């Protein structure tokens, strides 16, 4: 179907009645003091701006030079009314969130940022009315008396007398929420960008570090946590008896609202910053001021509450953790050296739980890499014992272990034993030079002693490793053990030659 072309000025008369409420409310707001604008008026203009934006888009206004300023005005009104409405919600609801103590006065910062944006809203509405008059769109204004916006003070609470529900597997849900929050905290550690930049540098982090796609993704993740809590834990027996759970819910909620709201401002900055501004409509806010609100209020307080909540989540995990035990093989490459020990410790620190490693009756604190390094002493002793056993059991040594021969013959036997052990996967080589030419025969050294000394020397030099088949036992929080088991199944992050391997998605927090 071919669409006919509408003349620019004729289009005004055609949609005048559809724009009437948006224009009238903009006129009303342009005349109000910022602190006199009621929340419900903001909600109504958000509705009207959204309706007008959709209508103008359907007619192609964004690509029309004459109507583009009106279309941009709807975008400005829609963006700022949505942000302001959300901030009213944050301001009035914050006292019920059981917020943790963080640096800075969150309530005061919310009030100041809200007032700043209300001033922007008044200014933007005034700019739009100038466009309306220029385009002669103010012929059908709705009288201000037609609108009634009460500002009912919220100064009390109804009785909480609804019967509490009994949640199914509430402990599992609490552990899931705490674990998920900790994982999300690792994913959004980039929020600390506010600590690294001076005001004059704020623009440099958008869109590389902060952008609407990234923010929306993280906001949705926190919203899912809030939804899970409200569905399975809210008003339950366990939430009533454990004060940590409502506090955790409050932090999840405030983080979600801050992220969900700042998405709109970042979108506005990316799409409608001064470099892209339609010169027919005067800008209502300077980029510097907008960036200050985005970084110093939204990003900074989101980061602070995410960081503050991590310890709370770890306490929840300790309260509801199910203790367990797993047995896993030791790392293929050099045992518990730096990489596997560090990754194990990072898993445990991530959850904040206590996990022990048990080896031959000795207990090690698995959250400390140095403790795991210490276990290598025992493991290396086992490897040396395994070398002795492998050597003495070999057919070329078994019956002549105590004999002594000339050096060339001893080395030929050593080389034959070594190749057999390699073929049977009793040893792994990291250096292809295993000629043993550099090993001198000691006086009166027996065949068994020479072979054991040579292999132990190559083990100490890092040229080979012994496959002992040893396992260790980890004891502690079952969720932590599950991740350690996943790590062990992935070779502790390395192949048998010590090269990095890609870790499973469930361990993605270890990469940060």
GROMACS .gro file of C-alpha atoms in nm:
model
  512
    1UNK     CA    1   0.000   0.000   0.000
    2UNK     CA    2   0.145   0.337  -0.109
    3UNK     CA    3   0.143   0.605   0.165
    4UNK     CA    4   0.049   0.957   0.054
    5UNK     CA    5   0.267   1.254   0.151
    6UNK     CA    6   0.124   1.492   0.413
    7UNK     CA    7   0.227   1.856   0.397
    8UNK     CA    8   0.420   1.972   0.703
    9UNK     CA    9   0.177   2.240   0.826
   10UNK     CA   10  -0.132   2.036   0.738
   11UNK     CA   11  -0.006   1.757   0.964
   12UNK     CA   12  -0.039   1.987   1.268
   13UNK     CA   13  -0.412   2.019   1.231
   14UNK     CA   14  -0.437   1.648   1.164
   15UNK     CA   15  -0.285   1.541   1.500
   16UNK     CA   16  -0.361   1.851   1.710
   17UNK     CA   17  -0.606   1.669   1.934
   18UNK     CA   18  -0.360   1.382   1.994
   19UNK     CA   19  -0.092   1.628   2.108
   20UNK     CA   20  -0.326   1.837   2.323
   21UNK     CA   21  -0.259   1.669   2.660
   22UNK     CA   22   0.117   1.651   2.607
   23UNK     CA   23   0.134   2.018   2.509
   24UNK     CA   24  -0.096   2.127   2.794
   25UNK     CA   25   0.097   1.934   3.058
   26UNK     CA   26   0.427   2.070   2.923
   27UNK     CA   27   0.287   2.422   2.951
   28UNK     CA   28   0.173   2.353   3.307
   29UNK     CA   29   0.510   2.212   3.410
   30UNK     CA   30   0.702   2.500   3.248
   31UNK     CA   31   0.527   2.739   3.488
   32UNK     CA   32   0.581   2.537   3.806
   33UNK     CA   33   0.863   2.553   4.055
   34UNK     CA   34   1.060   2.224   4.040
   35UNK     CA   35   0.973   2.138   4.400
   36UNK     CA   36   0.601   2.181   4.328
   37UNK     CA   37   0.576   1.918   4.056
   38UNK     CA   38   0.378   1.620   4.192
   39UNK     CA   39   0.483   1.266   4.114
   40UNK     CA   40   0.150   1.179   3.949
   41UNK     CA   41   0.188   1.468   3.703
   42UNK     CA   42   0.522   1.322   3.600
   43UNK     CA   43   0.356   0.984   3.549
   44UNK     CA   44   0.085   1.140   3.330
   45UNK     CA   45   0.325   1.329   3.105
   46UNK     CA   46   0.533   1.009   3.072
   47UNK     CA   47   0.219   0.841   2.939
   48UNK     CA   48   0.136   1.128   2.703
   49UNK     CA   49   0.493   1.167   2.575
   50UNK     CA   50   0.508   0.793   2.504
   51UNK     CA   51   0.180   0.804   2.311
   52UNK     CA   52   0.288   1.107   2.107
   53UNK     CA   53   0.632   0.963   2.035
   54UNK     CA   54   0.477   0.643   1.899
   55UNK     CA   55   0.232   0.841   1.685
   56UNK     CA   56   0.498   1.073   1.544
   57UNK     CA   57   0.723   0.778   1.465
   58UNK     CA   58   0.441   0.609   1.273
   59UNK     CA   59   0.412   0.919   1.050
   60UNK     CA   60   0.790   0.947   0.998
   61UNK     CA   61   0.847   1.261   1.205
   62UNK     CA   62   1.206   1.170   1.309
   63UNK     CA   63   1.317   1.213   0.947
   64UNK     CA   64   1.120   1.529   0.879
   65UNK     CA   65   1.303   1.858   0.926
   66UNK     CA   66   0.987   2.048   1.025
   67UNK     CA   67   0.857   1.792   1.278
   68UNK     CA   68   1.184   1.653   1.412
   69UNK     CA   69   1.198   1.912   1.699
   70UNK     CA   70   0.856   1.797   1.824
   71UNK     CA   71   0.963   1.434   1.801
   72UNK     CA   72   1.281   1.515   1.995
   73UNK     CA   73   1.076   1.701   2.256
   74UNK     CA   74   0.870   1.388   2.316
   75UNK     CA   75   1.192   1.187   2.355
   76UNK     CA   76   1.327   1.439   2.609
   77UNK     CA   77   1.000   1.442   2.804
   78UNK     CA   78   0.969   1.065   2.795
   79UNK     CA   79   1.329   1.011   2.912
   80UNK     CA   80   1.332   1.264   3.194
   81UNK     CA   81   0.979   1.191   3.317
   82UNK     CA   82   1.064   0.821   3.340
   83UNK     CA   83   1.387   0.893   3.528
   84UNK     CA   84   1.218   1.142   3.762
   85UNK     CA   85   0.926   0.907   3.832
   86UNK     CA   86   1.171   0.627   3.920
   87UNK     CA   87   1.368   0.861   4.143
   88UNK     CA   88   1.051   0.963   4.327
   89UNK     CA   89   0.999   0.591   4.388
   90UNK     CA   90   1.356   0.542   4.512
   91UNK     CA   91   1.332   0.847   4.739
   92UNK     CA   92   1.001   0.748   4.899
   93UNK     CA   93   1.083   0.377   4.924
   94UNK     CA   94   1.447   0.392   5.039
   95UNK     CA   95   1.359   0.391   5.409
   96UNK     CA   96   1.191   0.052   5.365
   97UNK     CA   97   1.488  -0.106   5.187
   98UNK     CA   98   1.690  -0.169   5.506
   99UNK     CA   99   1.985  -0.010   5.329
  100UNK     CA  100   2.334  -0.088   5.447
  101UNK     CA  101   2.564   0.192   5.548
  102UNK     CA  102   2.779   0.321   5.261
  103UNK     CA  103   2.999   0.622   5.208
  104UNK     CA  104   2.789   0.932   5.139
  105UNK     CA  105   2.431   1.025   5.229
  106UNK     CA  106   2.219   0.832   4.979
  107UNK     CA  107   1.889   0.997   5.071
  108UNK     CA  108   2.032   1.349   5.041
  109UNK     CA  109   2.207   1.261   4.714
  110UNK     CA  110   1.879   1.121   4.578
  111UNK     CA  111   1.692   1.438   4.677
  112UNK     CA  112   1.956   1.664   4.521
  113UNK     CA  113   1.975   1.466   4.196
  114UNK     CA  114   1.596   1.452   4.176
  115UNK     CA  115   1.568   1.829   4.220
  116UNK     CA  116   1.836   1.887   3.953
  117UNK     CA  117   1.645   1.671   3.705
  118UNK     CA  118   1.316   1.841   3.792
  119UNK     CA  119   1.479   2.175   3.702
  120UNK     CA  120   1.589   2.021   3.373
  121UNK     CA  121   1.232   1.900   3.317
  122UNK     CA  122   1.090   2.249   3.373
  123UNK     CA  123   1.349   2.398   3.138
  124UNK     CA  124   1.288   2.135   2.870
  125UNK     CA  125   0.912   2.192   2.890
  126UNK     CA  126   0.966   2.565   2.843
  127UNK     CA  127   1.181   2.503   2.533
  128UNK     CA  128   0.913   2.276   2.389
  129UNK     CA  129   0.639   2.537   2.442
  130UNK     CA  130   0.845   2.784   2.235
  131UNK     CA  131   0.848   2.531   1.952
  132UNK     CA  132   0.474   2.475   1.996
  133UNK     CA  133   0.404   2.846   1.961
  134UNK     CA  134   0.631   2.879   1.659
  135UNK     CA  135   0.453   2.591   1.489
  136UNK     CA  136   0.109   2.719   1.599
  137UNK     CA  137   0.020   2.397   1.778
  138UNK     CA  138  -0.125   2.567   2.087
  139UNK     CA  139  -0.476   2.623   1.953
  140UNK     CA  140  -0.643   2.356   2.165
  141UNK     CA  141  -0.482   2.365   2.509
  142UNK     CA  142  -0.649   2.172   2.788
  143UNK     CA  143  -0.723   2.402   3.085
  144UNK     CA  144  -0.507   2.337   3.391
  145UNK     CA  145  -0.825   2.292   3.596
  146UNK     CA  146  -0.894   1.971   3.405
  147UNK     CA  147  -0.602   1.803   3.575
  148UNK     CA  148  -0.608   1.685   3.937
  149UNK     CA  149  -0.281   1.559   4.082
  150UNK     CA  150  -0.288   1.483   4.453
  151UNK     CA  151   0.043   1.447   4.636
  152UNK     CA  152  -0.068   1.214   4.914
  153UNK     CA  153   0.201   1.200   5.183
  154UNK     CA  154   0.319   0.850   5.274
  155UNK     CA  155   0.334   0.876   5.652
  156UNK     CA  156   0.208   0.539   5.773
  157UNK     CA  157   0.177   0.167   5.706
  158UNK     CA  158  -0.110  -0.079   5.699
  159UNK     CA  159  -0.102  -0.375   5.936
  160UNK     CA  160   0.099  -0.670   5.809
  161UNK     CA  161  -0.168  -0.926   5.898
  162UNK     CA  162  -0.175  -1.147   5.588
  163UNK     CA  163  -0.094  -1.508   5.670
  164UNK     CA  164   0.271  -1.589   5.606
  165UNK     CA  165   0.338  -1.839   5.332
  166UNK     CA  166   0.557  -2.142   5.372
  167UNK     CA  167   0.816  -2.140   5.096
  168UNK     CA  168   0.931  -2.462   4.934
  169UNK     CA  169   1.305  -2.520   4.982
  170UNK     CA  170   1.360  -2.168   5.121
  171UNK     CA  171   1.717  -2.244   5.226
  172UNK     CA  172   1.806  -2.336   4.868
  173UNK     CA  173   1.648  -2.014   4.742
  174UNK     CA  174   1.840  -1.804   4.996
  175UNK     CA  175   2.167  -1.971   4.897
  176UNK     CA  176   2.086  -1.928   4.527
  177UNK     CA  177   2.016  -1.554   4.571
  178UNK     CA  178   2.331  -1.493   4.774
  179UNK     CA  179   2.543  -1.690   4.528
  180UNK     CA  180   2.389  -1.515   4.227
  181UNK     CA  181   2.449  -1.173   4.384
  182UNK     CA  182   2.816  -1.255   4.441
  183UNK     CA  183   2.851  -1.370   4.081
  184UNK     CA  184   2.683  -1.053   3.954
  185UNK     CA  185   2.909  -0.842   4.176
  186UNK     CA  186   3.209  -0.995   3.998
  187UNK     CA  187   3.051  -0.930   3.658
  188UNK     CA  188   2.992  -0.562   3.724
  189UNK     CA  189   3.318  -0.472   3.896
  190UNK     CA  190   3.359  -0.211   3.620
  191UNK     CA  191   3.117   0.006   3.817
  192UNK     CA  192   3.415   0.129   4.018
  193UNK     CA  193   3.498   0.353   3.721
  194UNK     CA  194   3.362   0.644   3.927
  195UNK     CA  195   3.668   0.612   4.155
  196UNK     CA  196   3.915   0.631   3.869
  197UNK     CA  197   3.796   0.938   3.680
  198UNK     CA  198   3.793   1.308   3.746
  199UNK     CA  199   3.482   1.505   3.636
  200UNK     CA  200   3.656   1.627   3.322
  201UNK     CA  201   3.716   1.265   3.221
  202UNK     CA  202   3.363   1.128   3.270
  203UNK     CA  203   3.288   1.139   2.897
  204UNK     CA  204   3.574   0.896   2.829
  205UNK     CA  205   3.396   0.598   2.990
  206UNK     CA  206   3.086   0.618   2.767
  207UNK     CA  207   3.027   0.400   2.572
  208UNK     CA  208   3.342   0.187   2.622
  209UNK     CA  209   3.285   0.107   2.991
  210UNK     CA  210   2.933   0.236   3.053
  211UNK     CA  211   2.667   0.194   2.786
  212UNK     CA  212   2.296   0.129   2.778
  213UNK     CA  213   2.326  -0.230   2.651
  214UNK     CA  214   2.559  -0.333   2.931
  215UNK     CA  215   2.356  -0.150   3.196
  216UNK     CA  216   2.027  -0.297   3.075
  217UNK     CA  217   2.171  -0.649   3.084
  218UNK     CA  218   2.294  -0.612   3.443
  219UNK     CA  219   1.972  -0.437   3.552
  220UNK     CA  220   1.768  -0.729   3.418
  221UNK     CA  221   1.986  -0.975   3.611
  222UNK     CA  222   1.925  -0.789   3.938
  223UNK     CA  223   1.555  -0.762   3.855
  224UNK     CA  224   1.546  -1.141   3.819
  225UNK     CA  225   1.694  -1.175   4.168
  226UNK     CA  226   1.434  -0.940   4.310
  227UNK     CA  227   1.158  -1.133   4.135
  228UNK     CA  228   1.290  -1.466   4.267
  229UNK     CA  229   1.294  -1.330   4.622
  230UNK     CA  230   0.941  -1.190   4.596
  231UNK     CA  231   0.805  -1.512   4.447
  232UNK     CA  232   0.968  -1.765   4.679
  233UNK     CA  233   1.083  -1.587   4.996
  234UNK     CA  234   0.878  -1.270   5.046
  235UNK     CA  235   0.645  -1.295   5.349
  236UNK     CA  236   0.770  -1.647   5.421
  237UNK     CA  237   0.857  -1.789   5.761
  238UNK     CA  238   1.228  -1.789   5.685
  239UNK     CA  239   1.226  -1.424   5.572
  240UNK     CA  240   1.047  -1.331   5.896
  241UNK     CA  241   1.297  -1.517   6.115
  242UNK     CA  242   1.623  -1.422   5.940
  243UNK     CA  243   1.677  -1.046   5.932
  244UNK     CA  244   1.959  -1.082   5.677
  245UNK     CA  245   1.720  -1.190   5.402
  246UNK     CA  246   1.499  -0.874   5.389
  247UNK     CA  247   1.818  -0.666   5.405
  248UNK     CA  248   1.960  -0.858   5.108
  249UNK     CA  249   1.633  -0.803   4.921
  250UNK     CA  250   1.654  -0.428   4.991
  251UNK     CA  251   2.004  -0.401   4.847
  252UNK     CA  252   1.904  -0.603   4.539
  253UNK     CA  253   1.608  -0.370   4.490
  254UNK     CA  254   1.793  -0.040   4.522
  255UNK     CA  255   2.068  -0.165   4.288
  256UNK     CA  256   1.806  -0.273   4.034
  257UNK     CA  257   1.623   0.062   4.047
  258UNK     CA  258   1.944   0.263   4.014
  259UNK     CA  259   2.060   0.059   3.714
  260UNK     CA  260   1.718   0.048   3.552
  261UNK     CA  261   1.689   0.426   3.581
  262UNK     CA  262   2.037   0.520   3.466
  263UNK     CA  263   1.989   0.312   3.149
  264UNK     CA  264   1.751   0.585   3.028
  265UNK     CA  265   1.994   0.867   3.102
  266UNK     CA  266   2.284   0.688   2.934
  267UNK     CA  267   2.063   0.615   2.634
  268UNK     CA  268   1.971   0.984   2.623
  269UNK     CA  269   2.338   1.087   2.646
  270UNK     CA  270   2.449   0.843   2.375
  271UNK     CA  271   2.170   0.929   2.133
  272UNK     CA  272   2.084   1.290   2.213
  273UNK     CA  273   2.409   1.440   2.336
  274UNK     CA  274   2.503   1.786   2.214
  275UNK     CA  275   2.691   1.647   1.916
  276UNK     CA  276   2.367   1.491   1.787
  277UNK     CA  277   2.130   1.763   1.908
  278UNK     CA  278   1.864   1.904   1.680
  279UNK     CA  279   1.944   2.276   1.674
  280UNK     CA  280   1.574   2.363   1.630
  281UNK     CA  281   1.517   2.255   1.992
  282UNK     CA  282   1.733   2.411   2.262
  283UNK     CA  283   1.921   2.160   2.479
  284UNK     CA  284   1.778   2.134   2.829
  285UNK     CA  285   2.092   2.008   3.005
  286UNK     CA  286   2.465   2.039   2.953
  287UNK     CA  287   2.658   1.720   2.896
  288UNK     CA  288   2.881   1.790   3.196
  289UNK     CA  289   2.585   1.818   3.431
  290UNK     CA  290   2.420   1.507   3.289
  291UNK     CA  291   2.744   1.307   3.318
  292UNK     CA  292   2.790   1.420   3.679
  293UNK     CA  293   2.446   1.283   3.772
  294UNK     CA  294   2.510   0.958   3.584
  295UNK     CA  295   2.855   0.893   3.734
  296UNK     CA  296   2.847   1.057   4.077
  297UNK     CA  297   2.498   0.950   4.177
  298UNK     CA  298   2.377   0.647   3.981
  299UNK     CA  299   2.701   0.461   3.907
  300UNK     CA  300   2.874   0.553   4.234
  301UNK     CA  301   2.589   0.446   4.464
  302UNK     CA  302   2.521   0.131   4.264
  303UNK     CA  303   2.885   0.033   4.308
  304UNK     CA  304   2.878   0.116   4.680
  305UNK     CA  305   2.570  -0.097   4.749
  306UNK     CA  306   2.699  -0.387   4.540
  307UNK     CA  307   3.028  -0.387   4.731
  308UNK     CA  308   2.858  -0.346   5.071
  309UNK     CA  309   2.620  -0.636   5.005
  310UNK     CA  310   2.887  -0.895   4.927
  311UNK     CA  311   2.976  -0.955   5.292
  312UNK     CA  312   2.606  -0.987   5.376
  313UNK     CA  313   2.567  -1.251   5.102
  314UNK     CA  314   2.866  -1.443   5.236
  315UNK     CA  315   2.706  -1.444   5.581
  316UNK     CA  316   2.384  -1.580   5.428
  317UNK     CA  317   2.584  -1.857   5.261
  318UNK     CA  318   2.749  -1.946   5.590
  319UNK     CA  319   2.409  -1.963   5.759
  320UNK     CA  320   2.247  -2.189   5.501
  321UNK     CA  321   2.542  -2.376   5.355
  322UNK     CA  322   2.514  -2.753   5.334
  323UNK     CA  323   2.843  -2.915   5.429
  324UNK     CA  324   2.988  -3.175   5.198
  325UNK     CA  325   3.302  -3.353   5.087
  326UNK     CA  326   3.456  -3.429   4.749
  327UNK     CA  327   3.757  -3.624   4.631
  328UNK     CA  328   3.940  -3.490   4.327
  329UNK     CA  329   4.270  -3.568   4.152
  330UNK     CA  330   4.570  -3.346   4.215
  331UNK     CA  331   4.657  -3.105   3.931
  332UNK     CA  332   4.832  -3.281   3.643
  333UNK     CA  333   5.103  -3.021   3.600
  334UNK     CA  334   5.335  -2.975   3.899
  335UNK     CA  335   5.064  -3.036   4.156
  336UNK     CA  336   4.937  -2.739   4.356
  337UNK     CA  337   5.159  -2.473   4.205
  338UNK     CA  338   5.060  -2.108   4.155
  339UNK     CA  339   4.772  -2.130   3.904
  340UNK     CA  340   4.559  -2.415   4.049
  341UNK     CA  341   4.620  -2.299   4.408
  342UNK     CA  342   4.522  -1.941   4.324
  343UNK     CA  343   4.208  -2.048   4.138
  344UNK     CA  344   4.095  -2.270   4.425
  345UNK     CA  345   4.154  -1.985   4.673
  346UNK     CA  346   3.961  -1.742   4.450
  347UNK     CA  347   3.660  -1.975   4.443
  348UNK     CA  348   3.655  -1.997   4.822
  349UNK     CA  349   3.707  -1.624   4.874
  350UNK     CA  350   3.432  -1.554   4.621
  351UNK     CA  351   3.180  -1.737   4.839
  352UNK     CA  352   3.336  -1.640   5.170
  353UNK     CA  353   3.305  -1.993   5.306
  354UNK     CA  354   3.550  -2.208   5.496
  355UNK     CA  355   3.687  -2.500   5.295
  356UNK     CA  356   3.959  -2.739   5.402
  357UNK     CA  357   4.179  -2.970   5.199
  358UNK     CA  358   4.270  -3.299   5.358
  359UNK     CA  359   4.573  -3.504   5.256
  360UNK     CA  360   4.691  -3.804   5.459
  361UNK     CA  361   4.540  -3.670   5.778
  362UNK     CA  362   4.690  -3.321   5.734
  363UNK     CA  363   4.440  -3.033   5.710
  364UNK     CA  364   4.513  -2.730   5.489
  365UNK     CA  365   4.321  -2.400   5.468
  366UNK     CA  366   4.221  -2.410   5.101
  367UNK     CA  367   4.156  -2.033   5.088
  368UNK     CA  368   4.531  -1.968   5.121
  369UNK     CA  369   4.748  -2.050   4.817
  370UNK     CA  370   5.055  -2.079   5.042
  371UNK     CA  371   4.882  -2.355   5.238
  372UNK     CA  372   4.818  -2.547   4.918
  373UNK     CA  373   5.179  -2.494   4.810
  374UNK     CA  374   5.277  -2.661   5.138
  375UNK     CA  375   5.083  -2.972   5.036
  376UNK     CA  376   5.322  -3.010   4.743
  377UNK     CA  377   5.593  -3.122   4.987
  378UNK     CA  378   5.386  -3.428   5.073
  379UNK     CA  379   5.287  -3.484   4.710
  380UNK     CA  380   5.647  -3.462   4.590
  381UNK     CA  381   5.746  -3.717   4.853
  382UNK     CA  382   5.478  -3.946   4.714
  383UNK     CA  383   5.614  -3.893   4.365
  384UNK     CA  384   5.963  -3.985   4.477
  385UNK     CA  385   5.825  -4.299   4.635
  386UNK     CA  386   5.638  -4.375   4.315
  387UNK     CA  387   5.964  -4.335   4.116
  388UNK     CA  388   6.132  -4.590   4.342
  389UNK     CA  389   5.846  -4.835   4.305
  390UNK     CA  390   5.823  -4.794   3.927
  391UNK     CA  391   6.199  -4.837   3.891
  392UNK     CA  392   6.236  -5.140   4.115
  393UNK     CA  393   5.940  -5.314   3.951
  394UNK     CA  394   6.082  -5.275   3.600
  395UNK     CA  395   6.199  -5.603   3.443
  396UNK     CA  396   6.547  -5.460   3.363
  397UNK     CA  397   6.600  -5.355   3.725
  398UNK     CA  398   6.401  -5.596   3.938
  399UNK     CA  399   6.660  -5.872   3.949
  400UNK     CA  400   6.972  -5.650   3.927
  401UNK     CA  401   6.876  -5.361   4.155
  402UNK     CA  402   7.187  -5.394   4.365
  403UNK     CA  403   7.428  -5.446   4.074
  404UNK     CA  404   7.674  -5.188   3.943
  405UNK     CA  405   7.785  -5.153   3.580
  406UNK     CA  406   7.990  -4.921   3.363
  407UNK     CA  407   7.832  -4.580   3.302
  408UNK     CA  408   7.735  -4.641   2.933
  409UNK     CA  409   7.542  -4.958   3.023
  410UNK     CA  410   7.376  -4.794   3.324
  411UNK     CA  411   7.259  -4.508   3.102
  412UNK     CA  412   7.126  -4.747   2.836
  413UNK     CA  413   6.923  -4.929   3.101
  414UNK     CA  414   6.807  -4.593   3.244
  415UNK     CA  415   6.696  -4.478   2.898
  416UNK     CA  416   6.506  -4.805   2.839
  417UNK     CA  417   6.332  -4.780   3.180
  418UNK     CA  418   6.252  -4.414   3.115
  419UNK     CA  419   6.093  -4.488   2.774
  420UNK     CA  420   5.889  -4.774   2.919
  421UNK     CA  421   5.758  -4.549   3.197
  422UNK     CA  422   5.676  -4.282   2.938
  423UNK     CA  423   5.491  -4.532   2.720
  424UNK     CA  424   5.290  -4.658   3.018
  425UNK     CA  425   5.206  -4.294   3.108
  426UNK     CA  426   5.375  -4.321   3.446
  427UNK     CA  427   5.568  -4.004   3.369
  428UNK     CA  428   5.508  -3.690   3.159
  429UNK     CA  429   5.789  -3.502   2.984
  430UNK     CA  430   5.816  -3.125   2.949
  431UNK     CA  431   6.161  -3.128   2.786
  432UNK     CA  432   6.245  -3.347   2.487
  433UNK     CA  433   6.612  -3.375   2.591
  434UNK     CA  434   6.620  -3.690   2.805
  435UNK     CA  435   6.955  -3.832   2.687
  436UNK     CA  436   7.087  -3.835   3.047
  437UNK     CA  437   7.435  -3.747   2.909
  438UNK     CA  438   7.471  -3.482   3.179
  439UNK     CA  439   7.430  -3.730   3.466
  440UNK     CA  440   7.754  -3.874   3.602
  441UNK     CA  441   7.767  -4.212   3.772
  442UNK     CA  442   7.858  -4.194   4.141
  443UNK     CA  443   8.118  -4.431   4.284
  444UNK     CA  444   7.971  -4.764   4.397
  445UNK     CA  445   7.623  -4.651   4.293
  446UNK     CA  446   7.384  -4.939   4.227
  447UNK     CA  447   7.155  -4.960   3.925
  448UNK     CA  448   6.842  -4.889   4.133
  449UNK     CA  449   7.008  -4.591   4.304
  450UNK     CA  450   7.129  -4.445   3.974
  451UNK     CA  451   6.790  -4.475   3.803
  452UNK     CA  452   6.604  -4.329   4.102
  453UNK     CA  453   6.851  -4.038   4.134
  454UNK     CA  454   6.835  -3.956   3.762
  455UNK     CA  455   6.456  -3.949   3.746
  456UNK     CA  456   6.424  -3.753   4.074
  457UNK     CA  457   6.679  -3.503   3.940
  458UNK     CA  458   6.481  -3.454   3.619
  459UNK     CA  459   6.167  -3.417   3.831
  460UNK     CA  460   6.334  -3.145   4.042
  461UNK     CA  461   6.458  -2.968   3.725
  462UNK     CA  462   6.102  -2.956   3.591
  463UNK     CA  463   6.185  -3.168   3.286
  464UNK     CA  464   5.939  -3.441   3.381
  465UNK     CA  465   5.655  -3.510   3.622
  466UNK     CA  466   5.546  -3.831   3.790
  467UNK     CA  467   5.192  -3.962   3.745
  468UNK     CA  468   5.105  -4.085   4.093
  469UNK     CA  469   4.726  -4.100   4.059
  470UNK     CA  470   4.690  -3.928   4.397
  471UNK     CA  471   4.369  -3.758   4.506
  472UNK     CA  472   4.288  -3.505   4.775
  473UNK     CA  473   3.974  -3.439   4.974
  474UNK     CA  474   3.802  -3.100   5.006
  475UNK     CA  475   3.549  -3.041   5.286
  476UNK     CA  476   3.309  -2.749   5.326
  477UNK     CA  477   3.018  -2.565   5.165
  478UNK     CA  478   2.873  -2.793   4.896
  479UNK     CA  479   2.823  -2.504   4.650
  480UNK     CA  480   3.190  -2.414   4.679
  481UNK     CA  481   3.286  -2.778   4.644
  482UNK     CA  482   3.075  -2.798   4.329
  483UNK     CA  483   3.284  -2.522   4.170
  484UNK     CA  484   3.611  -2.681   4.287
  485UNK     CA  485   3.495  -3.010   4.130
  486UNK     CA  486   3.420  -2.824   3.805
  487UNK     CA  487   3.767  -2.667   3.820
  488UNK     CA  488   3.931  -3.006   3.880
  489UNK     CA  489   3.736  -3.159   3.590
  490UNK     CA  490   3.879  -2.878   3.373
  491UNK     CA  491   4.238  -2.960   3.471
  492UNK     CA  492   4.251  -2.673   3.720
  493UNK     CA  493   4.269  -2.430   3.429
  494UNK     CA  494   4.559  -2.593   3.246
  495UNK     CA  495   4.644  -2.894   3.034
  496UNK     CA  496   4.904  -3.155   3.131
  497UNK     CA  497   5.178  -2.933   2.989
  498UNK     CA  498   5.078  -2.628   3.192
  499UNK     CA  499   4.908  -2.438   2.909
  500UNK     CA  500   4.594  -2.234   2.985
  501UNK     CA  501   4.260  -2.393   2.903
  502UNK     CA  502   3.920  -2.223   2.879
  503UNK     CA  503   3.722  -2.258   3.200
  504UNK     CA  504   3.348  -2.346   3.197
  505UNK     CA  505   3.099  -2.060   3.197
  506UNK     CA  506   2.999  -2.134   3.556
  507UNK     CA  507   3.351  -2.031   3.662
  508UNK     CA  508   3.362  -1.714   3.451
  509UNK     CA  509   3.399  -1.504   3.770
  510UNK     CA  510   3.754  -1.643   3.806
  511UNK     CA  511   3.866  -1.454   3.495
  512UNK     CA  512   3.815  -1.116   3.662
   0.00000   0.00000   0.00000
